[in-house]
mmCIF file of C-alpha atoms in Angstrom:
data_model
loop_
_atom_site.group_PDB
_atom_site.id
_atom_site.type_symbol
_atom_site.label_atom_id
_atom_site.label_comp_id
_atom_site.label_asym_id
_atom_site.label_seq_id
_atom_site.Cartn_x
_atom_site.Cartn_y
_atom_site.Cartn_z
ATOM 1 C CA UNK A 1 -42.099 35.897 2.629
ATOM 2 C CA UNK A 2 -39.358 38.493 2.002
ATOM 3 C CA UNK A 3 -36.858 36.447 3.919
ATOM 4 C CA UNK A 4 -37.783 33.348 1.504
ATOM 5 C CA UNK A 5 -37.491 35.805 -1.468
ATOM 6 C CA UNK A 6 -34.028 36.934 -0.502
ATOM 7 C CA UNK A 7 -32.915 33.613 0.203
ATOM 8 C CA UNK A 8 -33.774 32.526 -3.422
ATOM 9 C CA UNK A 9 -31.975 35.559 -4.703
ATOM 10 C CA UNK A 10 -28.814 34.855 -3.168
ATOM 11 C CA UNK A 11 -28.660 31.322 -3.991
ATOM 12 C CA UNK A 12 -29.238 32.186 -7.523
ATOM 13 C CA UNK A 13 -26.617 34.994 -7.156
ATOM 14 C CA UNK A 14 -24.065 32.301 -5.480
ATOM 15 C CA UNK A 15 -25.014 29.830 -8.628
ATOM 16 C CA UNK A 16 -24.498 32.418 -10.946
ATOM 17 C CA UNK A 17 -21.086 33.424 -9.550
ATOM 18 C CA UNK A 18 -20.242 29.626 -9.411
ATOM 19 C CA UNK A 19 -21.316 29.021 -13.178
ATOM 20 C CA UNK A 20 -19.220 32.149 -14.347
ATOM 21 C CA UNK A 21 -16.346 31.125 -12.753
ATOM 22 C CA UNK A 22 -16.496 27.457 -14.488
ATOM 23 C CA UNK A 23 -16.918 29.272 -17.651
ATOM 24 C CA UNK A 24 -13.845 31.254 -17.133
ATOM 25 C CA UNK A 25 -11.975 28.175 -16.140
ATOM 26 C CA UNK A 26 -13.261 26.272 -18.968
ATOM 27 C CA UNK A 27 -12.122 29.240 -21.511
ATOM 28 C CA UNK A 28 -8.508 29.429 -19.735
ATOM 29 C CA UNK A 29 -8.247 25.608 -20.244
ATOM 30 C CA UNK A 30 -9.023 25.912 -24.083
ATOM 31 C CA UNK A 31 -6.839 29.101 -24.653
ATOM 32 C CA UNK A 32 -3.893 27.366 -22.988
ATOM 33 C CA UNK A 33 -4.286 24.157 -24.798
ATOM 34 C CA UNK A 34 -4.455 25.322 -28.531
ATOM 35 C CA UNK A 35 -2.775 22.883 -31.114
ATOM 36 C CA UNK A 36 0.470 23.934 -32.388
ATOM 37 C CA UNK A 37 0.256 26.980 -35.034
ATOM 38 C CA UNK A 38 1.452 24.986 -37.972
ATOM 39 C CA UNK A 39 0.325 21.991 -39.658
ATOM 40 C CA UNK A 40 1.295 18.345 -38.827
ATOM 41 C CA UNK A 41 4.451 17.549 -40.522
ATOM 42 C CA UNK A 42 5.561 13.634 -40.235
ATOM 43 C CA UNK A 43 9.288 14.769 -40.826
ATOM 44 C CA UNK A 44 8.988 16.893 -37.730
ATOM 45 C CA UNK A 45 7.850 14.357 -35.232
ATOM 46 C CA UNK A 46 10.111 12.591 -33.119
ATOM 47 C CA UNK A 47 11.439 9.204 -34.336
ATOM 48 C CA UNK A 48 9.933 6.045 -33.659
ATOM 49 C CA UNK A 49 10.911 3.795 -30.763
ATOM 50 C CA UNK A 50 12.015 0.001 -30.616
ATOM 51 C CA UNK A 51 9.557 -1.778 -28.721
ATOM 52 C CA UNK A 52 12.036 -4.839 -28.198
ATOM 53 C CA UNK A 53 14.083 -2.385 -25.790
ATOM 54 C CA UNK A 54 12.604 -2.405 -22.390
ATOM 55 C CA UNK A 55 13.536 1.296 -22.440
ATOM 56 C CA UNK A 56 10.350 1.969 -24.668
ATOM 57 C CA UNK A 57 7.998 0.766 -21.994
ATOM 58 C CA UNK A 58 6.785 2.564 -18.876
ATOM 59 C CA UNK A 59 5.844 -0.616 -17.346
ATOM 60 C CA UNK A 60 6.810 -4.345 -17.782
ATOM 61 C CA UNK A 61 6.375 -7.270 -15.617
ATOM 62 C CA UNK A 62 10.139 -7.576 -15.344
ATOM 63 C CA UNK A 63 10.944 -4.248 -14.199
ATOM 64 C CA UNK A 64 10.302 -2.245 -10.896
ATOM 65 C CA UNK A 65 8.070 0.814 -12.033
ATOM 66 C CA UNK A 66 4.969 2.939 -10.897
ATOM 67 C CA UNK A 67 2.534 0.030 -12.194
ATOM 68 C CA UNK A 68 3.623 -2.142 -9.215
ATOM 69 C CA UNK A 69 2.198 0.832 -6.560
ATOM 70 C CA UNK A 70 -0.675 -0.355 -4.263
ATOM 71 C CA UNK A 71 -2.746 1.612 -1.940
ATOM 72 C CA UNK A 72 -1.366 1.263 1.586
ATOM 73 C CA UNK A 73 -2.319 -2.200 2.938
ATOM 74 C CA UNK A 74 -3.211 -3.700 -0.377
ATOM 75 C CA UNK A 75 -0.720 -6.236 -2.045
ATOM 76 C CA UNK A 76 -0.208 -6.876 -5.536
ATOM 77 C CA UNK A 77 0.460 -10.130 -7.479
ATOM 78 C CA UNK A 78 3.988 -11.139 -8.445
ATOM 79 C CA UNK A 79 3.653 -10.151 -12.169
ATOM 80 C CA UNK A 80 5.859 -12.660 -13.365
ATOM 81 C CA UNK A 81 3.443 -15.361 -12.200
ATOM 82 C CA UNK A 82 -0.031 -13.417 -13.282
ATOM 83 C CA UNK A 83 -2.563 -15.652 -14.764
ATOM 84 C CA UNK A 84 -2.982 -12.882 -17.345
ATOM 85 C CA UNK A 85 -1.488 -9.630 -19.019
ATOM 86 C CA UNK A 86 -2.657 -6.269 -19.485
ATOM 87 C CA UNK A 87 -1.685 -4.080 -22.343
ATOM 88 C CA UNK A 88 -2.275 -0.494 -20.958
ATOM 89 C CA UNK A 89 -2.329 2.731 -23.024
ATOM 90 C CA UNK A 90 -2.082 5.700 -20.951
ATOM 91 C CA UNK A 91 -4.009 8.910 -21.857
ATOM 92 C CA UNK A 92 -2.946 12.678 -22.887
ATOM 93 C CA UNK A 93 -0.119 13.981 -20.657
ATOM 94 C CA UNK A 94 1.365 16.053 -23.367
ATOM 95 C CA UNK A 95 0.310 19.719 -23.393
ATOM 96 C CA UNK A 96 2.245 21.362 -26.165
ATOM 97 C CA UNK A 97 1.982 24.239 -28.812
ATOM 98 C CA UNK A 98 5.392 23.419 -30.198
ATOM 99 C CA UNK A 99 4.967 19.649 -31.136
ATOM 100 C CA UNK A 100 1.875 17.570 -32.118
ATOM 101 C CA UNK A 101 3.137 14.390 -30.823
ATOM 102 C CA UNK A 102 5.318 13.613 -27.813
ATOM 103 C CA UNK A 103 8.527 12.269 -27.892
ATOM 104 C CA UNK A 104 8.775 8.827 -25.775
ATOM 105 C CA UNK A 105 12.470 9.930 -24.934
ATOM 106 C CA UNK A 106 11.401 12.829 -23.074
ATOM 107 C CA UNK A 107 12.991 12.168 -19.590
ATOM 108 C CA UNK A 108 10.671 14.957 -17.816
ATOM 109 C CA UNK A 109 7.369 13.996 -19.875
ATOM 110 C CA UNK A 110 8.005 10.391 -19.047
ATOM 111 C CA UNK A 111 8.737 11.235 -15.359
ATOM 112 C CA UNK A 112 5.155 12.932 -15.274
ATOM 113 C CA UNK A 113 3.407 10.087 -17.078
ATOM 114 C CA UNK A 114 4.900 7.481 -14.717
ATOM 115 C CA UNK A 115 3.825 9.440 -11.662
ATOM 116 C CA UNK A 116 0.269 10.159 -12.513
ATOM 117 C CA UNK A 117 -1.332 7.641 -15.010
ATOM 118 C CA UNK A 118 1.032 4.551 -14.444
ATOM 119 C CA UNK A 119 0.903 4.611 -10.609
ATOM 120 C CA UNK A 120 -2.709 5.802 -10.394
ATOM 121 C CA UNK A 121 -4.252 4.013 -13.437
ATOM 122 C CA UNK A 122 -2.216 1.211 -14.620
ATOM 123 C CA UNK A 123 -1.542 0.041 -11.163
ATOM 124 C CA UNK A 124 -5.234 -0.889 -10.688
ATOM 125 C CA UNK A 125 -4.405 -4.150 -12.640
ATOM 126 C CA UNK A 126 -1.585 -5.508 -10.534
ATOM 127 C CA UNK A 127 -3.986 -7.653 -8.360
ATOM 128 C CA UNK A 128 -4.523 -9.830 -11.594
ATOM 129 C CA UNK A 129 -2.039 -9.275 -14.267
ATOM 130 C CA UNK A 130 1.329 -8.377 -15.543
ATOM 131 C CA UNK A 131 1.122 -5.061 -16.828
ATOM 132 C CA UNK A 132 2.818 -3.482 -20.110
ATOM 133 C CA UNK A 133 2.613 -0.209 -20.799
ATOM 134 C CA UNK A 134 4.602 1.197 -24.070
ATOM 135 C CA UNK A 135 5.485 4.856 -24.393
ATOM 136 C CA UNK A 136 4.434 6.432 -27.431
ATOM 137 C CA UNK A 137 4.028 9.369 -29.750
ATOM 138 C CA UNK A 138 0.877 10.653 -28.103
ATOM 139 C CA UNK A 139 -1.128 13.571 -29.863
ATOM 140 C CA UNK A 140 -0.976 16.763 -27.480
ATOM 141 C CA UNK A 141 -4.138 17.958 -25.827
ATOM 142 C CA UNK A 142 -4.592 20.813 -28.267
ATOM 143 C CA UNK A 143 -5.361 18.401 -30.975
ATOM 144 C CA UNK A 144 -8.633 17.618 -29.215
ATOM 145 C CA UNK A 145 -9.362 21.056 -28.283
ATOM 146 C CA UNK A 146 -9.506 22.036 -32.036
ATOM 147 C CA UNK A 147 -9.896 18.886 -34.229
ATOM 148 C CA UNK A 148 -8.855 19.059 -37.707
ATOM 149 C CA UNK A 149 -7.106 16.871 -40.717
ATOM 150 C CA UNK A 150 -3.777 17.671 -38.445
ATOM 151 C CA UNK A 151 -5.519 15.985 -35.385
ATOM 152 C CA UNK A 152 -6.430 13.000 -37.547
ATOM 153 C CA UNK A 153 -2.741 12.689 -38.558
ATOM 154 C CA UNK A 154 -1.237 12.853 -35.454
ATOM 155 C CA UNK A 155 -3.745 10.420 -34.170
ATOM 156 C CA UNK A 156 -2.424 7.920 -36.487
ATOM 157 C CA UNK A 157 1.000 8.594 -35.620
ATOM 158 C CA UNK A 158 0.304 7.701 -32.327
ATOM 159 C CA UNK A 159 -1.947 4.700 -33.433
ATOM 160 C CA UNK A 160 1.015 3.273 -35.417
ATOM 161 C CA UNK A 161 3.455 3.245 -32.124
ATOM 162 C CA UNK A 162 0.488 1.367 -30.146
ATOM 163 C CA UNK A 163 -0.066 -1.090 -32.981
ATOM 164 C CA UNK A 164 3.703 -2.067 -33.169
ATOM 165 C CA UNK A 165 4.047 -1.818 -29.559
ATOM 166 C CA UNK A 166 1.111 -4.223 -29.295
ATOM 167 C CA UNK A 167 2.572 -6.721 -31.781
ATOM 168 C CA UNK A 168 5.817 -6.617 -29.662
ATOM 169 C CA UNK A 169 3.560 -7.601 -26.685
ATOM 170 C CA UNK A 170 1.877 -10.576 -28.425
ATOM 171 C CA UNK A 171 5.602 -12.055 -28.798
ATOM 172 C CA UNK A 172 6.068 -11.782 -25.179
ATOM 173 C CA UNK A 173 2.345 -12.979 -24.111
ATOM 174 C CA UNK A 174 2.819 -16.245 -25.843
ATOM 175 C CA UNK A 175 -0.608 -17.109 -26.078
ATOM 176 C CA UNK A 176 -1.847 -15.927 -22.518
ATOM 177 C CA UNK A 177 -5.074 -14.274 -21.727
ATOM 178 C CA UNK A 178 -4.953 -10.639 -22.035
ATOM 179 C CA UNK A 179 -6.669 -7.281 -21.316
ATOM 180 C CA UNK A 180 -6.709 -4.237 -23.374
ATOM 181 C CA UNK A 181 -7.007 -1.114 -21.202
ATOM 182 C CA UNK A 182 -6.781 2.607 -21.457
ATOM 183 C CA UNK A 183 -8.447 5.894 -20.450
ATOM 184 C CA UNK A 184 -9.110 9.166 -22.660
ATOM 185 C CA UNK A 185 -6.770 9.206 -25.497
ATOM 186 C CA UNK A 186 -5.609 5.594 -24.481
ATOM 187 C CA UNK A 187 -9.156 4.532 -24.587
ATOM 188 C CA UNK A 188 -9.558 6.092 -28.076
ATOM 189 C CA UNK A 189 -6.397 4.150 -29.387
ATOM 190 C CA UNK A 190 -7.276 1.048 -27.570
ATOM 191 C CA UNK A 191 -10.832 1.020 -29.500
ATOM 192 C CA UNK A 192 -8.883 1.515 -32.851
ATOM 193 C CA UNK A 193 -6.616 -1.310 -31.605
ATOM 194 C CA UNK A 194 -9.599 -3.814 -31.424
ATOM 195 C CA UNK A 195 -11.182 -2.481 -34.624
ATOM 196 C CA UNK A 196 -7.817 -2.975 -36.659
ATOM 197 C CA UNK A 197 -5.740 -5.763 -34.828
ATOM 198 C CA UNK A 198 -8.092 -7.946 -32.562
ATOM 199 C CA UNK A 199 -11.702 -7.819 -33.627
ATOM 200 C CA UNK A 200 -12.640 -11.088 -35.503
ATOM 201 C CA UNK A 201 -9.173 -12.023 -35.540
ATOM 202 C CA UNK A 202 -7.403 -15.215 -33.850
ATOM 203 C CA UNK A 203 -5.713 -13.227 -31.216
ATOM 204 C CA UNK A 204 -9.283 -11.740 -30.221
ATOM 205 C CA UNK A 205 -10.335 -15.115 -28.743
ATOM 206 C CA UNK A 206 -7.871 -14.455 -26.234
ATOM 207 C CA UNK A 207 -9.056 -11.089 -25.104
ATOM 208 C CA UNK A 208 -10.707 -11.162 -21.545
ATOM 209 C CA UNK A 209 -12.088 -7.668 -21.649
ATOM 210 C CA UNK A 210 -11.050 -4.258 -22.694
ATOM 211 C CA UNK A 211 -11.322 -1.352 -19.886
ATOM 212 C CA UNK A 212 -11.898 1.682 -22.365
ATOM 213 C CA UNK A 213 -12.424 4.148 -19.789
ATOM 214 C CA UNK A 214 -13.291 7.782 -20.057
ATOM 215 C CA UNK A 215 -14.131 7.368 -23.762
ATOM 216 C CA UNK A 216 -17.733 7.524 -25.390
ATOM 217 C CA UNK A 217 -18.654 4.502 -27.044
ATOM 218 C CA UNK A 218 -22.013 4.489 -29.133
ATOM 219 C CA UNK A 219 -24.273 1.499 -28.943
ATOM 220 C CA UNK A 220 -24.293 1.309 -32.813
ATOM 221 C CA UNK A 221 -20.500 0.515 -32.893
ATOM 222 C CA UNK A 222 -21.162 -2.846 -31.452
ATOM 223 C CA UNK A 223 -23.189 -4.012 -34.476
ATOM 224 C CA UNK A 224 -20.214 -4.211 -36.733
ATOM 225 C CA UNK A 225 -17.811 -6.132 -34.254
ATOM 226 C CA UNK A 226 -17.705 -9.300 -32.360
ATOM 227 C CA UNK A 227 -17.317 -7.647 -28.978
ATOM 228 C CA UNK A 228 -20.000 -6.807 -26.872
ATOM 229 C CA UNK A 229 -20.579 -4.189 -24.111
ATOM 230 C CA UNK A 230 -20.048 -5.502 -20.841
ATOM 231 C CA UNK A 231 -23.205 -5.898 -18.712
ATOM 232 C CA UNK A 232 -22.248 -8.048 -15.857
ATOM 233 C CA UNK A 233 -19.258 -8.447 -13.601
ATOM 234 C CA UNK A 234 -18.128 -11.635 -15.045
ATOM 235 C CA UNK A 235 -18.806 -11.160 -18.916
ATOM 236 C CA UNK A 236 -15.659 -11.833 -21.021
ATOM 237 C CA UNK A 237 -14.766 -10.692 -24.480
ATOM 238 C CA UNK A 238 -16.550 -7.671 -23.825
ATOM 239 C CA UNK A 239 -16.051 -3.694 -23.373
ATOM 240 C CA UNK A 240 -15.959 -1.825 -20.116
ATOM 241 C CA UNK A 241 -16.616 1.889 -20.272
ATOM 242 C CA UNK A 242 -17.810 4.671 -18.164
ATOM 243 C CA UNK A 243 -17.320 8.720 -18.195
ATOM 244 C CA UNK A 244 -17.622 10.324 -14.851
ATOM 245 C CA UNK A 245 -19.740 13.369 -14.011
ATOM 246 C CA UNK A 246 -21.100 14.996 -10.786
ATOM 247 C CA UNK A 247 -24.891 13.970 -9.965
ATOM 248 C CA UNK A 248 -27.022 16.567 -11.543
ATOM 249 C CA UNK A 249 -24.986 17.266 -14.524
ATOM 250 C CA UNK A 250 -26.013 16.178 -18.309
ATOM 251 C CA UNK A 251 -22.952 14.187 -19.469
ATOM 252 C CA UNK A 252 -24.067 13.546 -22.992
ATOM 253 C CA UNK A 253 -25.124 17.044 -23.456
ATOM 254 C CA UNK A 254 -21.628 18.347 -22.151
ATOM 255 C CA UNK A 255 -20.137 15.896 -24.614
ATOM 256 C CA UNK A 256 -21.907 17.201 -27.504
ATOM 257 C CA UNK A 257 -21.233 20.997 -26.513
ATOM 258 C CA UNK A 258 -17.461 20.254 -26.161
ATOM 259 C CA UNK A 259 -17.506 18.318 -29.650
ATOM 260 C CA UNK A 260 -19.302 21.136 -31.418
ATOM 261 C CA UNK A 261 -16.706 23.695 -29.939
ATOM 262 C CA UNK A 262 -13.819 21.612 -31.119
ATOM 263 C CA UNK A 263 -15.319 20.454 -34.414
ATOM 264 C CA UNK A 264 -15.039 16.656 -33.542
ATOM 265 C CA UNK A 265 -18.129 15.577 -35.490
ATOM 266 C CA UNK A 266 -18.372 12.057 -34.292
ATOM 267 C CA UNK A 267 -19.052 13.024 -30.574
ATOM 268 C CA UNK A 268 -21.307 16.020 -31.763
ATOM 269 C CA UNK A 269 -24.504 14.022 -32.492
ATOM 270 C CA UNK A 270 -27.156 12.897 -30.107
ATOM 271 C CA UNK A 271 -27.156 8.917 -30.049
ATOM 272 C CA UNK A 272 -27.227 6.260 -27.175
ATOM 273 C CA UNK A 273 -24.059 5.432 -25.673
ATOM 274 C CA UNK A 274 -22.902 2.237 -23.492
ATOM 275 C CA UNK A 275 -21.564 2.109 -20.076
ATOM 276 C CA UNK A 276 -21.454 0.214 -16.915
ATOM 277 C CA UNK A 277 -21.561 1.351 -13.401
ATOM 278 C CA UNK A 278 -18.287 0.311 -11.748
ATOM 279 C CA UNK A 279 -19.548 -0.132 -8.178
ATOM 280 C CA UNK A 280 -22.196 -2.555 -9.065
ATOM 281 C CA UNK A 281 -21.046 -4.034 -12.555
ATOM 282 C CA UNK A 282 -24.707 -3.328 -13.781
ATOM 283 C CA UNK A 283 -26.110 -0.867 -16.536
ATOM 284 C CA UNK A 284 -29.238 -0.339 -14.695
ATOM 285 C CA UNK A 285 -30.271 3.138 -14.273
ATOM 286 C CA UNK A 286 -30.045 2.882 -10.549
ATOM 287 C CA UNK A 287 -28.115 4.786 -7.584
ATOM 288 C CA UNK A 288 -25.818 2.293 -6.154
ATOM 289 C CA UNK A 289 -25.192 2.583 -2.314
ATOM 290 C CA UNK A 290 -22.000 3.700 -0.929
ATOM 291 C CA UNK A 291 -21.339 0.459 0.255
ATOM 292 C CA UNK A 292 -20.858 -0.587 -3.323
ATOM 293 C CA UNK A 293 -17.671 1.558 -3.553
ATOM 294 C CA UNK A 294 -14.986 -0.731 -2.453
ATOM 295 C CA UNK A 295 -12.739 1.997 -2.511
ATOM 296 C CA UNK A 296 -11.587 5.375 -4.294
ATOM 297 C CA UNK A 297 -7.838 6.030 -4.328
ATOM 298 C CA UNK A 298 -5.481 8.725 -5.120
ATOM 299 C CA UNK A 299 -1.964 7.869 -4.377
ATOM 300 C CA UNK A 300 -1.118 11.482 -2.752
ATOM 301 C CA UNK A 301 2.103 13.558 -2.558
ATOM 302 C CA UNK A 302 4.041 11.496 -0.110
ATOM 303 C CA UNK A 303 6.609 8.670 -0.422
ATOM 304 C CA UNK A 304 3.778 6.393 1.271
ATOM 305 C CA UNK A 305 0.676 6.113 -0.692
ATOM 306 C CA UNK A 306 -2.640 6.696 0.846
ATOM 307 C CA UNK A 307 -4.974 4.093 1.926
ATOM 308 C CA UNK A 308 -7.914 3.539 -0.360
ATOM 309 C CA UNK A 309 -11.289 5.086 0.706
ATOM 310 C CA UNK A 310 -14.444 3.080 0.801
ATOM 311 C CA UNK A 311 -17.819 4.225 0.424
ATOM 312 C CA UNK A 312 -16.857 7.748 -0.626
ATOM 313 C CA UNK A 313 -19.347 7.931 -3.392
ATOM 314 C CA UNK A 314 -22.777 6.659 -4.667
ATOM 315 C CA UNK A 315 -23.121 6.118 -8.616
ATOM 316 C CA UNK A 316 -25.757 6.048 -11.109
ATOM 317 C CA UNK A 317 -25.002 4.876 -14.916
ATOM 318 C CA UNK A 318 -26.888 6.387 -17.624
ATOM 319 C CA UNK A 319 -26.122 6.730 -21.130
ATOM 320 C CA UNK A 320 -22.681 6.219 -20.975
ATOM 321 C CA UNK A 321 -22.252 8.401 -18.085
ATOM 322 C CA UNK A 322 -21.483 7.635 -14.329
ATOM 323 C CA UNK A 323 -23.106 10.304 -12.061
ATOM 324 C CA UNK A 324 -21.465 10.454 -8.689
ATOM 325 C CA UNK A 325 -22.146 12.071 -5.280
ATOM 326 C CA UNK A 326 -19.737 14.799 -4.181
ATOM 327 C CA UNK A 327 -16.263 13.320 -3.611
ATOM 328 C CA UNK A 328 -14.466 15.545 -1.336
ATOM 329 C CA UNK A 329 -11.823 18.259 -1.945
ATOM 330 C CA UNK A 330 -9.152 15.841 -2.921
ATOM 331 C CA UNK A 331 -11.131 14.686 -6.270
ATOM 332 C CA UNK A 332 -12.797 17.979 -6.808
ATOM 333 C CA UNK A 333 -9.497 19.286 -7.243
ATOM 334 C CA UNK A 334 -9.318 17.436 -10.414
ATOM 335 C CA UNK A 335 -12.669 18.437 -11.815
ATOM 336 C CA UNK A 336 -12.812 20.165 -15.096
ATOM 337 C CA UNK A 337 -15.485 22.760 -15.375
ATOM 338 C CA UNK A 338 -19.162 21.698 -15.103
ATOM 339 C CA UNK A 339 -18.843 18.566 -12.894
ATOM 340 C CA UNK A 340 -16.804 16.746 -15.308
ATOM 341 C CA UNK A 341 -14.583 14.122 -13.279
ATOM 342 C CA UNK A 342 -12.790 12.790 -16.485
ATOM 343 C CA UNK A 343 -9.417 13.187 -14.841
ATOM 344 C CA UNK A 344 -10.201 10.737 -11.914
ATOM 345 C CA UNK A 345 -12.536 8.263 -14.142
ATOM 346 C CA UNK A 346 -10.183 5.385 -12.779
ATOM 347 C CA UNK A 347 -9.325 6.440 -9.266
ATOM 348 C CA UNK A 348 -13.151 7.224 -8.089
ATOM 349 C CA UNK A 349 -13.590 3.236 -8.708
ATOM 350 C CA UNK A 350 -9.857 2.175 -8.204
ATOM 351 C CA UNK A 351 -10.706 -0.955 -5.749
ATOM 352 C CA UNK A 352 -13.655 -1.778 -7.565
ATOM 353 C CA UNK A 353 -11.699 -2.011 -11.104
ATOM 354 C CA UNK A 354 -8.699 -3.943 -9.204
ATOM 355 C CA UNK A 355 -11.141 -6.587 -8.335
ATOM 356 C CA UNK A 356 -13.342 -6.609 -11.289
ATOM 357 C CA UNK A 357 -10.127 -7.502 -13.755
ATOM 358 C CA UNK A 358 -9.631 -10.367 -11.311
ATOM 359 C CA UNK A 359 -12.978 -11.515 -11.481
ATOM 360 C CA UNK A 360 -13.164 -11.375 -15.115
ATOM 361 C CA UNK A 361 -9.441 -13.222 -15.655
ATOM 362 C CA UNK A 362 -10.823 -15.842 -13.603
ATOM 363 C CA UNK A 363 -14.203 -15.954 -15.224
ATOM 364 C CA UNK A 364 -12.296 -16.420 -18.512
ATOM 365 C CA UNK A 365 -10.161 -19.209 -17.175
ATOM 366 C CA UNK A 366 -12.826 -21.365 -16.491
#
């Protein structure tokens, strides 16, 4: 009995130590990513870019860029002959306390964007589509850490770029089917793009689907829009979303807690959210087998990309959150405190996403 009691006590102590370490890490992230200590001023923002110029894009089907990368042994489509296009909006990469919005001409920042999100996220669509990814004046991470009117105004500046880039994209698109895709801040802006430029407009009839990953989309939102949540692998004109957490965690509770801490009211309210399991492309609250995971993928640090890892995790979808089994050290290194795998939302289901985008394009064209 004493041995059992001692084991329980040791287990509780280890858990408490782990929880303390995660709390300290969360506080460090928050402390290091506060917003700029001055009000947003459009006059201090970097100047707008000209989206008619190829240099204003992180990826184009006519250039050799990081969106062309594939896992070792996997081949991408010739993007100049792809049956559809993707308008990809990358997530938050800017972490600055000296500027509210990124400078799209910042070579160092652009190199970081290209080597991370363009290579590891936008490239998921090169099995089916020509990829267009505009550089834009995104808001710094601190604007989300502490939400304010400054955040609203900085977001609108970022969205203005995305809207202008999308209009240029449509001139190049020439009436072809297209996908809107983004993760995190990119998904938030993609949602605004649907609301303001796509939904209930003629162009909306050409949207194959929207992959708005790592962003909570409430079920009520769809009641006011013509788009619907994707519920099957071949639905079209719909929205795909999920936010990734470790199994045993409570994603919606974490979302509400973070929203309250940052004063972001829309996500601090308890409400049902939509989501789809990218391993099975169903909304059922059922654990998918490892065999359904066609391949998780991180490029790795070398010149040659890694191979994709099939069967790495199981997945369960509930209320907008995808709960995965332990993915191993390479992925855990990107984990945010308390089992939040937001940074690898796309990577964890990379090969499933590749195949699904191609399937939806084929379904749309039938």
